[in-house]
């Protein structure tokens, strides 16, 4: 949950997609422009989106990405990624696109591209890069998707299939709630490309990296690391990890080796790894959840910037995305508890009724109460979600002296609601304000470097950092196998 974004509105967020209109306009060209020659592959293919539409599409979605995910607040990293990215872009088949490279403030390990040359990597992937050659590999892969017009081509296929571009739900369905919280624009980022597209992006990316001077073997190195990342280690809350948006990395390794050999033959000068250049920027990089978006700590969600905390039910899985925090019982998608923040419309009860009405829910009962020293309005509402009758227990609360209203919603199909209601009530009643000193005590976790002493293991290094990350994650961050032993005297990455 982003402090800066969430204060806008309590309405169900559904960015009416400007992309949709751009693409639907494109659909009219169906008769006129059937096939176009692909700039990177030279193949003729179905292409309903012109280059200027492609750029326009990217530009509009880029504004959404910046607003929703946020730009990672580190000018040195932004410049470094832009410098490396621009060298790749100049070596690519489409050097004249308005290329833009951005590190977004997301803990997930991922990278993505929008049509038109808008490339993003998450701050979450930075600690997993061994060296600059791997940074060039991941950026080169995304440049490859843009050059081969994979995103634009996907969009064309969707137009032909008559689905417009209903991408709102593409943000891993698990994270999409009944209230359609996933932003429309972001869907374009998580298009699942086919295996052939991925191999092509790998081939193009390794070629660009080598011709711009980097060792193209950065690509298999990175794939190897991504294959090792376990679910828990590489926080996947909110934005899906690479593994969810890409085919299994292991599958690609052999094909990538062929691309690496070809790139080496074509550009024998591509040898730079530049590990020190990357590592000197790595100390201090934020790892995992951040204060700015709130943090999951066991069953608790704490937001030290907005200064509140609440506790979700035992055994529920909590996901923190940019516009909401959601929790679901493990293995049961029917019950959901959702936390959102927004602006008031009148008093708490009016705000409650108005915001629920917007979501299609009518109140059946409710009352005002004081809990943990805070004013609450708690009501039961009924409505319809995707043609099924649903019931919601909704708590609305305001922090003393502040405008924001928080909505905690427990929702389930009508028949199952009685099972969910006690969990929803307990969550609503756990909402409390954090004191300034409690909030100050919650700090971001960051990458640090330590020197390995005799007898150190990944377990002991993780413990010395307060077990903020699992030992296996620590090994993977250092580009090593979880079963390996750190070498005494070497400098390794840790998280504290
Ligand atoms: Zn890809």
GROMACS .gro file of C-alpha atoms and ligand atoms in nm:
model
  497
    1UNK     CA    1   0.000   0.000   0.000
    2UNK     CA    2   0.158   0.325  -0.111
    3UNK     CA    3   0.123   0.619   0.120
    4UNK     CA    4   0.129   0.874  -0.159
    5UNK     CA    5  -0.116   0.701  -0.390
    6UNK     CA    6  -0.373   0.562  -0.155
    7UNK     CA    7  -0.492   0.894  -0.021
    8UNK     CA    8  -0.669   0.983  -0.345
    9UNK     CA    9  -0.999   0.806  -0.334
   10UNK     CA   10  -1.197   0.525  -0.184
   11UNK     CA   11  -1.363   0.445  -0.511
   12UNK     CA   12  -1.290   0.111  -0.658
   13UNK     CA   13  -0.983   0.188  -0.865
   14UNK     CA   14  -1.020   0.092  -1.224
   15UNK     CA   15  -0.803   0.307  -1.443
   16UNK     CA   16  -1.022   0.334  -1.748
   17UNK     CA   17  -0.761   0.229  -1.986
   18UNK     CA   18  -0.639   0.488  -2.227
   19UNK     CA   19  -0.450   0.198  -2.370
   20UNK     CA   20  -0.781   0.039  -2.456
   21UNK     CA   21  -0.886   0.340  -2.657
   22UNK     CA   22  -0.547   0.363  -2.827
   23UNK     CA   23  -0.579   0.000  -2.923
   24UNK     CA   24  -0.940   0.014  -3.025
   25UNK     CA   25  -0.848   0.302  -3.252
   26UNK     CA   26  -0.583   0.068  -3.386
   27UNK     CA   27  -0.848  -0.192  -3.459
   28UNK     CA   28  -0.994   0.031  -3.728
   29UNK     CA   29  -0.673  -0.013  -3.920
   30UNK     CA   30  -0.733  -0.386  -3.942
   31UNK     CA   31  -0.838  -0.362  -4.304
   32UNK     CA   32  -0.569  -0.118  -4.403
   33UNK     CA   33  -0.252  -0.261  -4.250
   34UNK     CA   34  -0.246  -0.636  -4.216
   35UNK     CA   35   0.117  -0.732  -4.203
   36UNK     CA   36   0.430  -0.536  -4.127
   37UNK     CA   37   0.798  -0.627  -4.135
   38UNK     CA   38   0.939  -0.680  -3.789
   39UNK     CA   39   1.232  -0.444  -3.734
   40UNK     CA   40   1.436  -0.693  -3.529
   41UNK     CA   41   1.355  -1.019  -3.704
   42UNK     CA   42   1.287  -0.906  -4.059
   43UNK     CA   43   0.982  -1.136  -4.061
   44UNK     CA   44   0.644  -1.027  -4.197
   45UNK     CA   45   0.382  -1.050  -3.930
   46UNK     CA   46   0.039  -0.937  -3.825
   47UNK     CA   47   0.081  -0.589  -3.684
   48UNK     CA   48  -0.213  -0.363  -3.622
   49UNK     CA   49  -0.027  -0.111  -3.413
   50UNK     CA   50   0.190   0.147  -3.590
   51UNK     CA   51   0.519   0.260  -3.435
   52UNK     CA   52   0.371   0.593  -3.330
   53UNK     CA   53   0.074   0.415  -3.169
   54UNK     CA   54   0.317   0.180  -3.002
   55UNK     CA   55   0.507   0.475  -2.852
   56UNK     CA   56   0.183   0.643  -2.751
   57UNK     CA   57   0.063   0.323  -2.581
   58UNK     CA   58   0.390   0.293  -2.392
   59UNK     CA   59   0.391   0.656  -2.286
   60UNK     CA   60   0.042   0.639  -2.138
   61UNK     CA   61   0.109   0.315  -1.952
   62UNK     CA   62   0.444   0.456  -1.832
   63UNK     CA   63   0.258   0.730  -1.645
   64UNK     CA   64   0.048   0.457  -1.476
   65UNK     CA   65   0.354   0.256  -1.381
   66UNK     CA   66   0.525   0.557  -1.225
   67UNK     CA   67   0.218   0.652  -1.030
   68UNK     CA   68   0.126   0.304  -0.913
   69UNK     CA   69   0.460   0.135  -0.847
   70UNK     CA   70   0.663   0.445  -0.776
   71UNK     CA   71   1.014   0.522  -0.895
   72UNK     CA   72   1.289   0.394  -0.666
   73UNK     CA   73   1.428   0.697  -0.486
   74UNK     CA   74   1.798   0.661  -0.570
   75UNK     CA   75   1.936   0.896  -0.834
   76UNK     CA   76   2.266   0.708  -0.864
   77UNK     CA   77   2.090   0.380  -0.952
   78UNK     CA   78   1.853   0.550  -1.195
   79UNK     CA   79   2.149   0.704  -1.376
   80UNK     CA   80   2.348   0.381  -1.380
   81UNK     CA   81   2.059   0.176  -1.520
   82UNK     CA   82   1.987   0.448  -1.778
   83UNK     CA   83   2.354   0.456  -1.887
   84UNK     CA   84   2.375   0.079  -1.928
   85UNK     CA   85   2.031   0.068  -2.093
   86UNK     CA   86   2.108   0.343  -2.342
   87UNK     CA   87   2.428   0.168  -2.456
   88UNK     CA   88   2.216  -0.142  -2.527
   89UNK     CA   89   1.945   0.062  -2.698
   90UNK     CA   90   2.201   0.223  -2.928
   91UNK     CA   91   2.333  -0.122  -3.019
   92UNK     CA   92   1.978  -0.245  -3.089
   93UNK     CA   93   1.768  -0.260  -3.406
   94UNK     CA   94   1.561   0.041  -3.303
   95UNK     CA   95   1.809   0.294  -3.163
   96UNK     CA   96   1.578   0.587  -3.233
   97UNK     CA   97   1.287   0.493  -3.008
   98UNK     CA   98   1.236   0.729  -2.709
   99UNK     CA   99   1.407   0.476  -2.477
  100UNK     CA  100   1.354   0.524  -2.106
  101UNK     CA  101   1.497   0.301  -1.831
  102UNK     CA  102   1.358   0.310  -1.477
  103UNK     CA  103   1.414   0.128  -1.149
  104UNK     CA  104   1.067   0.091  -0.992
  105UNK     CA  105   1.016   0.074  -0.617
  106UNK     CA  106   0.897  -0.288  -0.599
  107UNK     CA  107   1.039  -0.569  -0.384
  108UNK     CA  108   0.953  -0.842  -0.638
  109UNK     CA  109   1.235  -0.976  -0.856
  110UNK     CA  110   1.133  -0.878  -1.205
  111UNK     CA  111   1.185  -0.671  -1.518
  112UNK     CA  112   0.940  -0.568  -1.784
  113UNK     CA  113   0.901  -0.361  -2.096
  114UNK     CA  114   0.626  -0.155  -2.250
  115UNK     CA  115   0.590  -0.110  -2.625
  116UNK     CA  116   0.774   0.196  -2.753
  117UNK     CA  117   1.091   0.153  -2.545
  118UNK     CA  118   0.988   0.190  -2.180
  119UNK     CA  119   1.191  -0.054  -1.972
  120UNK     CA  120   1.166  -0.123  -1.599
  121UNK     CA  121   1.356  -0.327  -1.350
  122UNK     CA  122   1.248  -0.362  -0.989
  123UNK     CA  123   1.474  -0.260  -0.703
  124UNK     CA  124   1.410  -0.619  -0.588
  125UNK     CA  125   1.619  -0.765  -0.869
  126UNK     CA  126   1.926  -0.548  -0.800
  127UNK     CA  127   2.068  -0.757  -0.510
  128UNK     CA  128   2.049  -1.072  -0.726
  129UNK     CA  129   2.269  -0.935  -1.007
  130UNK     CA  130   2.624  -1.068  -0.985
  131UNK     CA  131   2.774  -0.796  -1.201
  132UNK     CA  132   2.711  -0.534  -1.469
  133UNK     CA  133   2.704  -0.800  -1.742
  134UNK     CA  134   2.395  -0.951  -1.573
  135UNK     CA  135   2.235  -0.606  -1.549
  136UNK     CA  136   2.305  -0.565  -1.922
  137UNK     CA  137   2.155  -0.910  -1.982
  138UNK     CA  138   1.825  -0.835  -1.811
  139UNK     CA  139   1.794  -0.492  -1.974
  140UNK     CA  140   1.904  -0.638  -2.310
  141UNK     CA  141   1.633  -0.906  -2.286
  142UNK     CA  142   1.368  -0.638  -2.233
  143UNK     CA  143   1.510  -0.423  -2.514
  144UNK     CA  144   1.479  -0.740  -2.724
  145UNK     CA  145   1.105  -0.768  -2.645
  146UNK     CA  146   1.055  -0.408  -2.754
  147UNK     CA  147   1.266  -0.441  -3.068
  148UNK     CA  148   1.082  -0.753  -3.177
  149UNK     CA  149   0.754  -0.580  -3.096
  150UNK     CA  150   0.633  -0.866  -2.878
  151UNK     CA  151   0.408  -0.643  -2.670
  152UNK     CA  152   0.264  -0.463  -2.969
  153UNK     CA  153   0.209  -0.793  -3.146
  154UNK     CA  154   0.030  -0.938  -2.841
  155UNK     CA  155  -0.192  -0.634  -2.838
  156UNK     CA  156  -0.270  -0.691  -3.207
  157UNK     CA  157  -0.365  -1.053  -3.144
  158UNK     CA  158  -0.597  -0.950  -2.863
  159UNK     CA  159  -0.769  -0.701  -3.089
  160UNK     CA  160  -0.822  -0.972  -3.349
  161UNK     CA  161  -0.953  -1.208  -3.081
  162UNK     CA  162  -1.212  -0.942  -3.003
  163UNK     CA  163  -1.111  -0.902  -2.643
  164UNK     CA  164  -0.990  -0.547  -2.682
  165UNK     CA  165  -0.719  -0.542  -2.426
  166UNK     CA  166  -0.884  -0.661  -2.109
  167UNK     CA  167  -0.564  -0.661  -1.916
  168UNK     CA  168  -0.692  -0.549  -1.581
  169UNK     CA  169  -0.677  -0.900  -1.447
  170UNK     CA  170  -0.344  -1.004  -1.587
  171UNK     CA  171  -0.166  -0.889  -1.274
  172UNK     CA  172  -0.147  -1.241  -1.136
  173UNK     CA  173  -0.513  -1.338  -1.079
  174UNK     CA  174  -0.432  -1.424  -0.721
  175UNK     CA  175  -0.376  -1.057  -0.650
  176UNK     CA  176  -0.681  -0.938  -0.830
  177UNK     CA  177  -0.964  -0.909  -0.587
  178UNK     CA  178  -1.334  -0.913  -0.641
  179UNK     CA  179  -1.316  -0.536  -0.649
  180UNK     CA  180  -1.093  -0.517  -0.952
  181UNK     CA  181  -0.805  -0.352  -0.774
  182UNK     CA  182  -0.543  -0.421  -1.033
  183UNK     CA  183  -0.473  -0.118  -1.246
  184UNK     CA  184  -0.566  -0.151  -1.612
  185UNK     CA  185  -0.247   0.000  -1.746
  186UNK     CA  186  -0.020  -0.229  -1.553
  187UNK     CA  187  -0.171  -0.534  -1.718
  188UNK     CA  188   0.030  -0.460  -2.028
  189UNK     CA  189   0.345  -0.520  -1.827
  190UNK     CA  190   0.257  -0.873  -1.736
  191UNK     CA  191   0.157  -1.007  -2.071
  192UNK     CA  192   0.281  -1.357  -2.085
  193UNK     CA  193   0.494  -1.395  -2.393
  194UNK     CA  194   0.527  -1.731  -2.560
  195UNK     CA  195   0.837  -1.944  -2.534
  196UNK     CA  196   0.949  -1.841  -2.884
  197UNK     CA  197   0.924  -1.474  -2.790
  198UNK     CA  198   1.133  -1.535  -2.479
  199UNK     CA  199   1.402  -1.717  -2.671
  200UNK     CA  200   1.403  -1.440  -2.926
  201UNK     CA  201   1.439  -1.174  -2.653
  202UNK     CA  202   1.727  -1.377  -2.504
  203UNK     CA  203   1.895  -1.401  -2.846
  204UNK     CA  204   1.853  -1.031  -2.922
  205UNK     CA  205   1.953  -0.929  -2.569
  206UNK     CA  206   2.276  -1.132  -2.565
  207UNK     CA  207   2.361  -0.991  -2.909
  208UNK     CA  208   2.310  -0.631  -2.797
  209UNK     CA  209   2.505  -0.687  -2.474
  210UNK     CA  210   2.804  -0.833  -2.657
  211UNK     CA  211   2.807  -0.568  -2.925
  212UNK     CA  212   2.795  -0.296  -2.654
  213UNK     CA  213   3.098  -0.455  -2.483
  214UNK     CA  214   2.957  -0.686  -2.213
  215UNK     CA  215   3.010  -1.058  -2.174
  216UNK     CA  216   2.690  -1.213  -2.315
  217UNK     CA  217   2.727  -1.496  -2.061
  218UNK     CA  218   2.558  -1.259  -1.817
  219UNK     CA  219   2.230  -1.394  -1.952
  220UNK     CA  220   2.272  -1.763  -1.852
  221UNK     CA  221   2.421  -1.645  -1.522
  222UNK     CA  222   2.110  -1.443  -1.449
  223UNK     CA  223   1.875  -1.722  -1.557
  224UNK     CA  224   2.060  -1.956  -1.324
  225UNK     CA  225   2.001  -1.717  -1.032
  226UNK     CA  226   1.636  -1.664  -1.120
  227UNK     CA  227   1.585  -2.039  -1.130
  228UNK     CA  228   1.715  -2.062  -0.775
  229UNK     CA  229   1.500  -1.793  -0.622
  230UNK     CA  230   1.250  -1.952  -0.395
  231UNK     CA  231   0.906  -1.804  -0.344
  232UNK     CA  232   0.960  -1.681   0.004
  233UNK     CA  233   1.307  -1.547  -0.054
  234UNK     CA  234   1.225  -1.313  -0.335
  235UNK     CA  235   0.921  -1.137  -0.197
  236UNK     CA  236   0.649  -1.169  -0.455
  237UNK     CA  237   0.391  -0.955  -0.283
  238UNK     CA  238   0.198  -0.725  -0.510
  239UNK     CA  239   0.392  -0.751  -0.832
  240UNK     CA  240   0.457  -1.101  -0.963
  241UNK     CA  241   0.810  -1.230  -0.973
  242UNK     CA  242   0.986  -1.306  -1.298
  243UNK     CA  243   0.902  -1.674  -1.259
  244UNK     CA  244   0.531  -1.598  -1.285
  245UNK     CA  245   0.567  -1.396  -1.602
  246UNK     CA  246   0.832  -1.607  -1.774
  247UNK     CA  247   0.865  -1.973  -1.867
  248UNK     CA  248   1.095  -2.181  -1.646
  249UNK     CA  249   1.446  -2.041  -1.666
  250UNK     CA  250   1.602  -2.388  -1.668
  251UNK     CA  251   1.419  -2.462  -1.990
  252UNK     CA  252   1.592  -2.179  -2.168
  253UNK     CA  253   1.948  -2.235  -2.059
  254UNK     CA  254   2.056  -2.457  -2.348
  255UNK     CA  255   1.904  -2.230  -2.611
  256UNK     CA  256   2.064  -1.933  -2.440
  257UNK     CA  257   2.405  -2.100  -2.461
  258UNK     CA  258   2.363  -2.114  -2.839
  259UNK     CA  259   2.277  -1.742  -2.839
  260UNK     CA  260   2.580  -1.667  -2.622
  261UNK     CA  261   2.811  -1.852  -2.863
  262UNK     CA  262   2.663  -1.667  -3.158
  263UNK     CA  263   2.697  -1.331  -2.980
  264UNK     CA  264   3.060  -1.404  -2.888
  265UNK     CA  265   3.142  -1.493  -3.247
  266UNK     CA  266   2.975  -1.178  -3.379
  267UNK     CA  267   3.123  -0.945  -3.113
  268UNK     CA  268   3.451  -1.085  -2.978
  269UNK     CA  269   3.506  -0.757  -2.790
  270UNK     CA  270   3.213  -0.833  -2.558
  271UNK     CA  271   3.399  -0.940  -2.243
  272UNK     CA  272   3.326  -0.686  -1.968
  273UNK     CA  273   3.173  -0.821  -1.643
  274UNK     CA  274   3.231  -0.505  -1.429
  275UNK     CA  275   3.145  -0.658  -1.095
  276UNK     CA  276   3.300  -0.379  -0.883
  277UNK     CA  277   3.102  -0.114  -1.075
  278UNK     CA  278   2.777  -0.287  -0.981
  279UNK     CA  279   2.871  -0.382  -0.627
  280UNK     CA  280   2.989  -0.036  -0.525
  281UNK     CA  281   2.630   0.082  -0.580
  282UNK     CA  282   2.465  -0.209  -0.406
  283UNK     CA  283   2.534  -0.126  -0.040
  284UNK     CA  284   2.228   0.051   0.100
  285UNK     CA  285   1.978  -0.076  -0.158
  286UNK     CA  286   1.643  -0.139   0.013
  287UNK     CA  287   1.556  -0.510   0.039
  288UNK     CA  288   1.203  -0.650   0.069
  289UNK     CA  289   0.902  -0.449   0.186
  290UNK     CA  290   0.962  -0.081   0.249
  291UNK     CA  291   0.841   0.170   0.507
  292UNK     CA  292   0.691   0.377   0.226
  293UNK     CA  293   0.455   0.099   0.116
  294UNK     CA  294   0.412  -0.079   0.447
  295UNK     CA  295   0.549  -0.411   0.559
  296UNK     CA  296   0.417  -0.758   0.634
  297UNK     CA  297   0.558  -0.891   0.960
  298UNK     CA  298   0.417  -1.235   1.026
  299UNK     CA  299   0.040  -1.189   1.064
  300UNK     CA  300   0.075  -0.816   1.111
  301UNK     CA  301   0.077  -0.542   0.848
  302UNK     CA  302   0.255  -0.229   0.969
  303UNK     CA  303   0.273   0.103   0.787
  304UNK     CA  304   0.521   0.327   0.969
  305UNK     CA  305   0.475   0.617   0.726
  306UNK     CA  306   0.094   0.622   0.752
  307UNK     CA  307   0.134   0.512   1.116
  308UNK     CA  308  -0.105   0.221   1.160
  309UNK     CA  309  -0.098  -0.155   1.212
  310UNK     CA  310  -0.347  -0.439   1.194
  311UNK     CA  311  -0.337  -0.814   1.238
  312UNK     CA  312  -0.477  -1.062   0.986
  313UNK     CA  313  -0.614  -1.406   1.082
  314UNK     CA  314  -0.381  -1.697   1.154
  315UNK     CA  315  -0.304  -1.898   0.840
  316UNK     CA  316  -0.413  -1.632   0.592
  317UNK     CA  317  -0.175  -1.527   0.318
  318UNK     CA  318  -0.114  -1.152   0.306
  319UNK     CA  319  -0.032  -0.964  -0.017
  320UNK     CA  320   0.071  -0.602  -0.017
  321UNK     CA  321   0.011  -0.436  -0.352
  322UNK     CA  322   0.030  -0.071  -0.439
  323UNK     CA  323  -0.334   0.013  -0.383
  324UNK     CA  324  -0.446  -0.244  -0.126
  325UNK     CA  325  -0.344  -0.508   0.121
  326UNK     CA  326  -0.535  -0.833   0.076
  327UNK     CA  327  -0.543  -1.154   0.276
  328UNK     CA  328  -0.693  -1.490   0.188
  329UNK     CA  329  -0.707  -1.822   0.372
  330UNK     CA  330  -0.442  -2.052   0.223
  331UNK     CA  331  -0.601  -2.256  -0.054
  332UNK     CA  332  -0.940  -2.080  -0.041
  333UNK     CA  333  -1.001  -1.802  -0.290
  334UNK     CA  334  -1.359  -1.741  -0.178
  335UNK     CA  335  -1.291  -1.536   0.133
  336UNK     CA  336  -1.091  -1.216   0.119
  337UNK     CA  337  -1.007  -0.937   0.358
  338UNK     CA  338  -0.903  -0.614   0.188
  339UNK     CA  339  -0.751  -0.303   0.340
  340UNK     CA  340  -0.758   0.022   0.145
  341UNK     CA  341  -0.720   0.389   0.228
  342UNK     CA  342  -0.892   0.686   0.076
  343UNK     CA  343  -1.047   1.027   0.118
  344UNK     CA  344  -1.369   1.077   0.319
  345UNK     CA  345  -1.704   1.175   0.170
  346UNK     CA  346  -1.890   1.314   0.469
  347UNK     CA  347  -1.881   1.143   0.810
  348UNK     CA  348  -1.764   0.782   0.855
  349UNK     CA  349  -2.106   0.629   0.802
  350UNK     CA  350  -2.168   0.838   0.489
  351UNK     CA  351  -1.824   0.752   0.359
  352UNK     CA  352  -1.891   0.384   0.430
  353UNK     CA  353  -2.227   0.373   0.255
  354UNK     CA  354  -2.111   0.579  -0.042
  355UNK     CA  355  -1.797   0.376  -0.103
  356UNK     CA  356  -1.981   0.043  -0.067
  357UNK     CA  357  -2.255   0.160  -0.299
  358UNK     CA  358  -1.990   0.236  -0.562
  359UNK     CA  359  -1.882  -0.126  -0.531
  360UNK     CA  360  -2.247  -0.235  -0.572
  361UNK     CA  361  -2.318  -0.311  -0.204
  362UNK     CA  362  -2.615  -0.201   0.011
  363UNK     CA  363  -2.601  -0.183   0.388
  364UNK     CA  364  -2.819  -0.420   0.593
  365UNK     CA  365  -2.705  -0.304   0.936
  366UNK     CA  366  -2.425  -0.120   1.111
  367UNK     CA  367  -2.317   0.097   1.402
  368UNK     CA  368  -2.057   0.349   1.515
  369UNK     CA  369  -1.810   0.238   1.781
  370UNK     CA  370  -1.481   0.337   1.941
  371UNK     CA  371  -1.207   0.071   1.927
  372UNK     CA  372  -0.844   0.117   2.033
  373UNK     CA  373  -0.929   0.484   2.090
  374UNK     CA  374  -1.029   0.532   1.724
  375UNK     CA  375  -1.371   0.612   1.571
  376UNK     CA  376  -1.513   0.322   1.364
  377UNK     CA  377  -1.824   0.262   1.159
  378UNK     CA  378  -1.881  -0.113   1.111
  379UNK     CA  379  -2.154  -0.238   0.881
  380UNK     CA  380  -2.275  -0.549   0.703
  381UNK     CA  381  -2.341  -0.507   0.330
  382UNK     CA  382  -2.487  -0.720   0.053
  383UNK     CA  383  -2.414  -0.709  -0.315
  384UNK     CA  384  -2.328  -0.909  -0.623
  385UNK     CA  385  -1.982  -1.000  -0.744
  386UNK     CA  386  -1.961  -1.156  -1.087
  387UNK     CA  387  -2.326  -1.267  -1.071
  388UNK     CA  388  -2.292  -1.427  -0.726
  389UNK     CA  389  -2.452  -1.285  -0.416
  390UNK     CA  390  -2.187  -1.178  -0.169
  391UNK     CA  391  -2.184  -1.040   0.183
  392UNK     CA  392  -1.927  -0.803   0.327
  393UNK     CA  393  -1.836  -0.701   0.679
  394UNK     CA  394  -1.688  -0.354   0.642
  395UNK     CA  395  -1.506  -0.149   0.903
  396UNK     CA  396  -1.433   0.217   0.833
  397UNK     CA  397  -1.191   0.396   1.062
  398UNK     CA  398  -1.012   0.728   1.076
  399UNK     CA  399  -0.688   0.801   1.261
  400UNK     CA  400  -0.719   1.084   1.510
  401UNK     CA  401  -0.651   1.424   1.358
  402UNK     CA  402  -0.613   1.281   1.006
  403UNK     CA  403  -0.831   1.288   0.695
  404UNK     CA  404  -0.761   0.944   0.548
  405UNK     CA  405  -1.030   0.683   0.594
  406UNK     CA  406  -0.927   0.319   0.609
  407UNK     CA  407  -1.163   0.051   0.483
  408UNK     CA  408  -1.123  -0.306   0.606
  409UNK     CA  409  -1.350  -0.534   0.412
  410UNK     CA  410  -1.415  -0.902   0.476
  411UNK     CA  411  -1.607  -1.042   0.180
  412UNK     CA  412  -1.733  -1.390   0.088
  413UNK     CA  413  -2.014  -1.553  -0.109
  414UNK     CA  414  -2.336  -1.520   0.089
  415UNK     CA  415  -2.345  -1.890   0.185
  416UNK     CA  416  -1.993  -1.884   0.332
  417UNK     CA  417  -2.009  -1.547   0.500
  418UNK     CA  418  -2.084  -1.680   0.850
  419UNK     CA  419  -1.747  -1.861   0.846
  420UNK     CA  420  -1.561  -1.547   0.747
  421UNK     CA  421  -1.734  -1.293   0.965
  422UNK     CA  422  -1.545  -1.364   1.292
  423UNK     CA  423  -1.211  -1.338   1.106
  424UNK     CA  424  -1.320  -1.010   0.947
  425UNK     CA  425  -1.436  -0.866   1.280
  426UNK     CA  426  -1.113  -0.964   1.454
  427UNK     CA  427  -0.909  -0.800   1.178
  428UNK     CA  428  -1.119  -0.482   1.186
  429UNK     CA  429  -1.087  -0.463   1.566
  430UNK     CA  430  -0.709  -0.510   1.551
  431UNK     CA  431  -0.660  -0.185   1.358
  432UNK     CA  432  -0.460   0.057   1.570
  433UNK     CA  433  -0.251   0.369   1.543
  434UNK     CA  434   0.128   0.336   1.573
  435UNK     CA  435   0.295   0.583   1.805
  436UNK     CA  436   0.570   0.796   1.652
  437UNK     CA  437   0.834   0.601   1.843
  438UNK     CA  438   0.690   0.265   1.731
  439UNK     CA  439   0.691   0.394   1.373
  440UNK     CA  440   1.048   0.522   1.402
  441UNK     CA  441   1.163   0.183   1.525
  442UNK     CA  442   1.051   0.019   1.199
  443UNK     CA  443   1.329   0.066   0.949
  444UNK     CA  444   1.392  -0.049   0.592
  445UNK     CA  445   1.615  -0.349   0.547
  446UNK     CA  446   1.915  -0.289   0.328
  447UNK     CA  447   2.198  -0.467   0.150
  448UNK     CA  448   2.532  -0.454   0.329
  449UNK     CA  449   2.868  -0.616   0.268
  450UNK     CA  450   3.051  -0.824   0.528
  451UNK     CA  451   3.378  -1.016   0.524
  452UNK     CA  452   3.341  -1.389   0.578
  453UNK     CA  453   3.526  -1.518   0.887
  454UNK     CA  454   3.657  -1.868   0.941
  455UNK     CA  455   3.370  -2.102   1.022
  456UNK     CA  456   3.101  -1.869   0.886
  457UNK     CA  457   2.809  -2.029   0.703
  458UNK     CA  458   2.513  -1.872   0.525
  459UNK     CA  459   2.320  -1.962   0.840
  460UNK     CA  460   2.558  -1.771   1.069
  461UNK     CA  461   2.578  -1.471   0.836
  462UNK     CA  462   2.198  -1.456   0.817
  463UNK     CA  463   2.180  -1.481   1.197
  464UNK     CA  464   2.435  -1.200   1.240
  465UNK     CA  465   2.206  -0.978   1.030
  466UNK     CA  466   1.911  -1.061   1.257
  467UNK     CA  467   1.770  -1.336   1.031
  468UNK     CA  468   1.604  -1.075   0.816
  469UNK     CA  469   1.647  -1.316   0.523
  470UNK     CA  470   1.672  -1.692   0.506
  471UNK     CA  471   2.021  -1.843   0.465
  472UNK     CA  472   1.917  -1.988   0.127
  473UNK     CA  473   1.817  -1.642   0.005
  474UNK     CA  474   2.150  -1.506   0.121
  475UNK     CA  475   2.338  -1.769  -0.077
  476UNK     CA  476   2.133  -1.690  -0.389
  477UNK     CA  477   2.187  -1.314  -0.351
  478UNK     CA  478   2.556  -1.393  -0.358
  479UNK     CA  479   2.522  -1.597  -0.674
  480UNK     CA  480   2.598  -1.921  -0.491
  481UNK     CA  481   2.412  -2.247  -0.441
  482UNK     CA  482   2.219  -2.268  -0.111
  483UNK     CA  483   2.425  -2.576  -0.012
  484UNK     CA  484   2.756  -2.395  -0.068
  485UNK     CA  485   2.991  -2.258   0.200
  486UNK     CA  486   3.100  -1.893   0.185
  487UNK     CA  487   3.476  -1.857   0.134
  488UNK     CA  488   3.660  -1.715   0.438
  489UNK     CA  489   3.806  -1.372   0.365
  490UNK     CA  490   3.564  -1.298   0.080
  491UNK     CA  491   3.329  -1.002   0.085
  492UNK     CA  492   2.966  -1.109   0.066
  493UNK     CA  493   2.626  -0.943   0.049
  494UNK     CA  494   2.397  -0.961   0.348
  495UNK     CA  495   2.070  -0.796   0.456
  496UNK     CA  496   2.009  -0.613   0.783
  497LIG    ZN1  497   1.086  -1.187  -2.133
   0.00000   0.00000   0.00000
